[in-house]
């Protein structure tokens, strides 16, 4: 759903969508490496709640993106046309 939204509605290129998606996967790899230690220390229930609370704000980033953002490059926002 995310991929369809950013490509169809926001007009992102396949390259931009793939880059953002790939970067988000890095967080999953890092999380999997520390999950055992964190769960052992705080308990599984607390870790589930903490994970949900920490990830929820990042879910708001995509709907708030300007449609031209990935196409504007590293210089910032592109001018509205």
N, CA, C and O of each residue as an XYZ file, in Angstrom:
324
protein
N       0.817     -1.182      0.000
C       0.000      0.000      0.000
C       0.865      1.251      0.000
O       0.575      2.204     -0.724
N       1.917      1.260      0.799
C       2.778      2.430      0.871
C       3.391      2.727     -0.492
O       3.400      3.871     -0.945
N       3.897      1.696     -1.131
C       4.543      1.875     -2.427
C       3.569      2.436     -3.456
O       3.918      3.349     -4.205
N       2.375      1.909     -3.498
C       1.367      2.425     -4.432
C       1.024      3.884     -4.125
O       0.864      4.697     -5.035
N       0.913      4.203     -2.847
C       0.571      5.573     -2.458
C       1.643      6.569     -2.905
O       1.327      7.590     -3.515
N       2.904      6.272     -2.603
C       3.941      7.253     -2.927
C       4.194      7.360     -4.421
O       4.577      8.426     -4.904
N       3.989      6.278     -5.161
C       4.216      6.332     -6.604
C       3.021      6.957     -7.320
O       3.199      7.835     -8.164
N       1.825      6.523     -6.999
C       0.638      7.013     -7.706
C       0.151      8.374     -7.219
O      -0.136      9.256     -8.029
N       0.057      8.548     -5.915
C      -0.524      9.774     -5.376
C       0.496     10.897     -5.218
O       0.200     12.056     -5.512
N       1.692     10.555     -4.755
C       2.703     11.584     -4.545
C       3.608     11.779     -5.752
O       4.360     12.752     -5.815
N       3.541     10.860     -6.711
C       4.321     10.998     -7.931
C       5.806     10.717     -7.767
O       6.618     11.213     -8.548
N       6.171      9.932     -6.765
C       7.577      9.597     -6.563
C       8.053      8.689     -7.687
O       7.275      7.916     -8.245
N       9.323      8.788     -8.012
C       9.907      7.874     -8.979
C      10.169      6.532     -8.296
O      10.168      6.428     -7.070
N      10.390      5.523     -9.112
C      10.701      4.203     -8.551
C      12.010      4.262     -7.771
O      12.162      3.578     -6.758
N      12.937      5.060     -8.229
C      14.222      5.194     -7.542
C      14.044      5.792     -6.144
O      14.604      5.279     -5.175
N      13.272      6.869     -6.037
C      13.059      7.516     -4.740
C      12.314      6.598     -3.785
O      12.682      6.488     -2.616
N      11.265      5.934     -4.277
C      10.505      5.027     -3.421
C      11.374      3.868     -2.958
O      11.302      3.462     -1.798
N      12.194      3.331     -3.854
C      13.078      2.235     -3.486
C      14.128      2.646     -2.478
O      14.464      1.874     -1.579
N      14.652      3.855     -2.615
C      15.653      4.347     -1.680
C      15.067      4.505     -0.279
O      15.667      4.062      0.700
N      13.912      5.127     -0.184
C      13.280      5.331      1.119
C      12.891      3.987      1.737
O      13.085      3.771      2.934
N      12.349      3.096      0.931
C      11.968      1.774      1.433
C      13.202      1.002      1.895
O      13.175      0.360      2.945
N      14.266      1.061      1.130
C      15.503      0.374      1.501
C      16.099      0.906      2.795
O      16.587      0.136      3.623
N      16.061      2.228      2.970
C      16.569      2.808      4.206
C      15.739      2.382      5.415
O      16.278      2.206      6.508
N      14.446      2.219      5.224
C      13.618      1.771      6.345
C      13.936      0.329      6.731
O      13.763     -0.057      7.887
N      14.392     -0.453      5.784
C      14.752     -1.835      6.087
C      15.999     -1.924      6.954
O      16.174     -2.899      7.684
N      16.854     -0.934      6.884
C      18.035     -0.901      7.746
C      17.607     -0.883      9.213
O      18.224     -1.542     10.050
N      16.563     -0.139      9.518
C      16.038     -0.109     10.882
C      15.544     -1.471     11.337
O      15.692     -1.832     12.504
N      14.962     -2.222     10.426
C      14.516     -3.572     10.761
C      15.671     -4.501     11.078
O      15.577     -5.326     11.986
N      16.753     -4.372     10.338
C      17.935     -5.203     10.589
C      18.553     -4.856     11.940
O      18.887     -5.745     12.724
N      18.703     -3.566     12.206
C      19.261     -3.142     13.487
C      18.353     -3.592     14.634
O      18.834     -4.062     15.665
N      17.061     -3.446     14.452
C      16.112     -3.885     15.485
C      16.189     -5.366     15.757
O      16.091     -5.800     16.905
N      16.362     -6.141     14.714
C      16.452     -7.591     14.925
C      17.726     -7.981     15.657
O      17.756     -8.995     16.353
N      18.780     -7.185     15.506
C      20.033     -7.495     16.190
C      19.971     -7.191     17.692
O      20.666     -7.834     18.479
N      19.156     -6.232     18.090
C      19.084     -5.871     19.506
C      17.824     -6.377     20.201
O      17.690     -6.221     21.414
N      16.908     -6.973     19.462
C      15.618     -7.372     20.030
C      15.757     -8.354     21.190
O      15.070     -8.210     22.201
N      16.616     -9.329     21.062
C      16.779    -10.322     22.123
C      17.249     -9.704     23.429
O      16.722    -10.017     24.496
N      18.226     -8.837     23.345
C      18.755     -8.200     24.560
C      17.736     -7.254     25.185
O      17.577     -7.227     26.406
N      17.053     -6.487     24.359
C      16.067     -5.542     24.877
C      14.898     -6.289     25.516
O      14.419     -5.899     26.581
N      14.441     -7.354     24.874
C      13.338     -8.157     25.417
C      13.739     -8.817     26.726
O      12.937     -8.871     27.657
N      14.949     -9.315     26.814
C      15.413     -9.949     28.049
C      15.482     -8.934     29.193
O      15.234     -9.279     30.348
N      15.809     -7.719     28.877
C      15.951     -6.708     29.926
C      14.612     -6.127     30.382
O      14.387     -5.961     31.581
N      13.722     -5.817     29.432
C      12.482     -5.115     29.768
C      11.227     -5.976     29.732
O      10.195     -5.564     30.262
N      11.280     -7.138     29.135
C      10.102     -7.987     29.009
C       9.397     -7.757     27.680
O       9.431     -6.660     27.121
N       8.762     -8.804     27.190
C       8.179     -8.729     25.850
C       7.018     -7.743     25.758
O       6.878     -7.052     24.749
N       6.192     -7.668     26.785
C       5.055     -6.750     26.762
C       5.482     -5.296     26.657
O       4.944     -4.534     25.854
N       6.461     -4.919     27.480
C       6.939     -3.539     27.453
C       7.612     -3.210     26.127
O       7.483     -2.093     25.626
N       8.326     -4.171     25.560
C       9.007     -3.931     24.294
C       8.000     -3.748     23.162
O       8.206     -2.908     22.286
N       6.924     -4.516     23.166
C       5.895     -4.356     22.135
C       5.266     -2.970     22.217
O       5.104     -2.296     21.200
N       4.916     -2.549     23.421
C       4.309     -1.228     23.599
C       5.294     -0.128     23.228
O       4.927      0.831     22.549
N       6.537     -0.259     23.667
C       7.553      0.734     23.356
C       7.804      0.817     21.852
O       7.951      1.910     21.306
N       7.853     -0.321     21.192
C       8.050     -0.333     19.741
C       6.922      0.375     19.004
O       7.161      1.122     18.055
N       5.695      0.135     19.448
C       4.548      0.797     18.822
C       4.594      2.306     19.049
O       4.308      3.082     18.137
N       4.952      2.721     20.261
C       5.016      4.154     20.561
C       6.147      4.856     19.808
O       5.997      6.002     19.382
N       7.266      4.172     19.647
C       8.392      4.792     18.957
C       8.211      4.830     17.442
O       8.715      5.738     16.781
N       7.501      3.860     16.891
C       7.347      3.826     15.437
C       6.156      4.636     14.934
O       6.145      5.043     13.772
N       5.170      4.876     15.765
C       3.957      5.570     15.328
C       4.213      6.963     14.741
O       3.629      7.283     13.706
N       5.052      7.802     15.346
C       5.260      9.133     14.753
C       5.862      9.084     13.344
O       5.596      9.964     12.525
N       6.663      8.073     13.064
C       7.283      7.979     11.752
C       6.273      7.585     10.670
O       6.518      7.810      9.485
N       5.162      7.009     11.063
C       4.115      6.659     10.105
C       3.424      7.904      9.564
O       2.780      7.849      8.517
N       3.550      9.014     10.262
C       2.915     10.259      9.831
C       3.749     11.018      8.795
O       3.281     12.000      8.220
N       4.970     10.567      8.562
C       5.854     11.282      7.643
C       5.357     11.184      6.205
O       5.303     12.201      5.514
N       4.996     10.007      5.737
C       4.600      9.839      4.339
C       3.386     10.684      3.953
O       3.443     11.369      2.931
N       2.289     10.671      4.719
C       1.157     11.501      4.301
C       1.451     12.997      4.332
O       0.767     13.773      3.666
N       2.453     13.408      5.092
C       2.749     14.833      5.168
C       3.778     15.276      4.138
O       4.127     16.456      4.086
N       4.269     14.353      3.320
C       5.273     14.702      2.304
C       4.653     15.505      1.175
O       3.520     15.261      0.761
N       5.407     16.447      0.699
C       5.030     17.229     -0.468
C       5.206     16.339     -1.699
O       6.213     15.634     -1.777
N       4.292     16.333     -2.655
C       4.417     15.441     -3.809
C       5.720     15.579     -4.589
O       6.159     14.594     -5.181
N       6.353     16.728     -4.622
C       7.567     16.902     -5.416
C       8.841     16.651     -4.621
O       9.934     16.794     -5.170
N       8.741     16.282     -3.349
C       9.919     16.168     -2.502
C      11.014     15.261     -3.045
O      12.158     15.709     -3.119
N      10.742     14.012     -3.431
C      11.861     13.190     -3.874
C      12.468     13.675     -5.188
O      13.643     13.424     -5.453
N      11.697     14.354     -5.999
C      12.210     14.820     -7.289
C      13.020     16.098     -7.157
O      13.722     16.490     -8.090
N      12.928     16.754     -5.996
C      13.597     18.030     -5.847
C      15.077     17.893     -5.550
O      15.820     18.870     -5.641
N      15.513     16.704     -5.198
C      16.932     16.474     -4.950
C      17.360     16.959     -3.590
O      16.528     17.335     -2.764
N      18.679     16.952     -3.350
C      19.170     17.292     -2.026
C      19.058     18.769     -1.680
O      19.293     19.147     -0.533
N      18.707     19.606     -2.638
C      18.628     21.026     -2.359
C      17.373     21.412     -1.585
O      17.278     22.542     -1.108
N      16.429     20.522     -1.451
C      15.232     20.822     -0.669
C      13.962     20.747     -1.504
O      13.894     20.023     -2.498
N      12.967     21.500     -1.087
C      11.661     21.473     -1.727
C      11.723     22.141     -3.094
O      12.436     23.125     -3.289
N      10.977     21.598     -4.019
C      10.902     22.234     -5.329
C       9.805     23.295     -5.287
O       8.924     23.250     -4.428
N       9.860     24.218     -6.187
C       8.859     25.275     -6.253
C       7.551     24.713     -6.753
O       7.538     23.884     -7.664
N       6.433     25.156     -6.164
C       5.135     24.688     -6.676
C       4.909     25.197     -8.092
O       5.265     26.331     -8.413
N       4.333     24.384     -8.916
C       4.109     24.821    -10.292
C       2.683     25.226    -10.532
O       2.332     25.619    -11.645
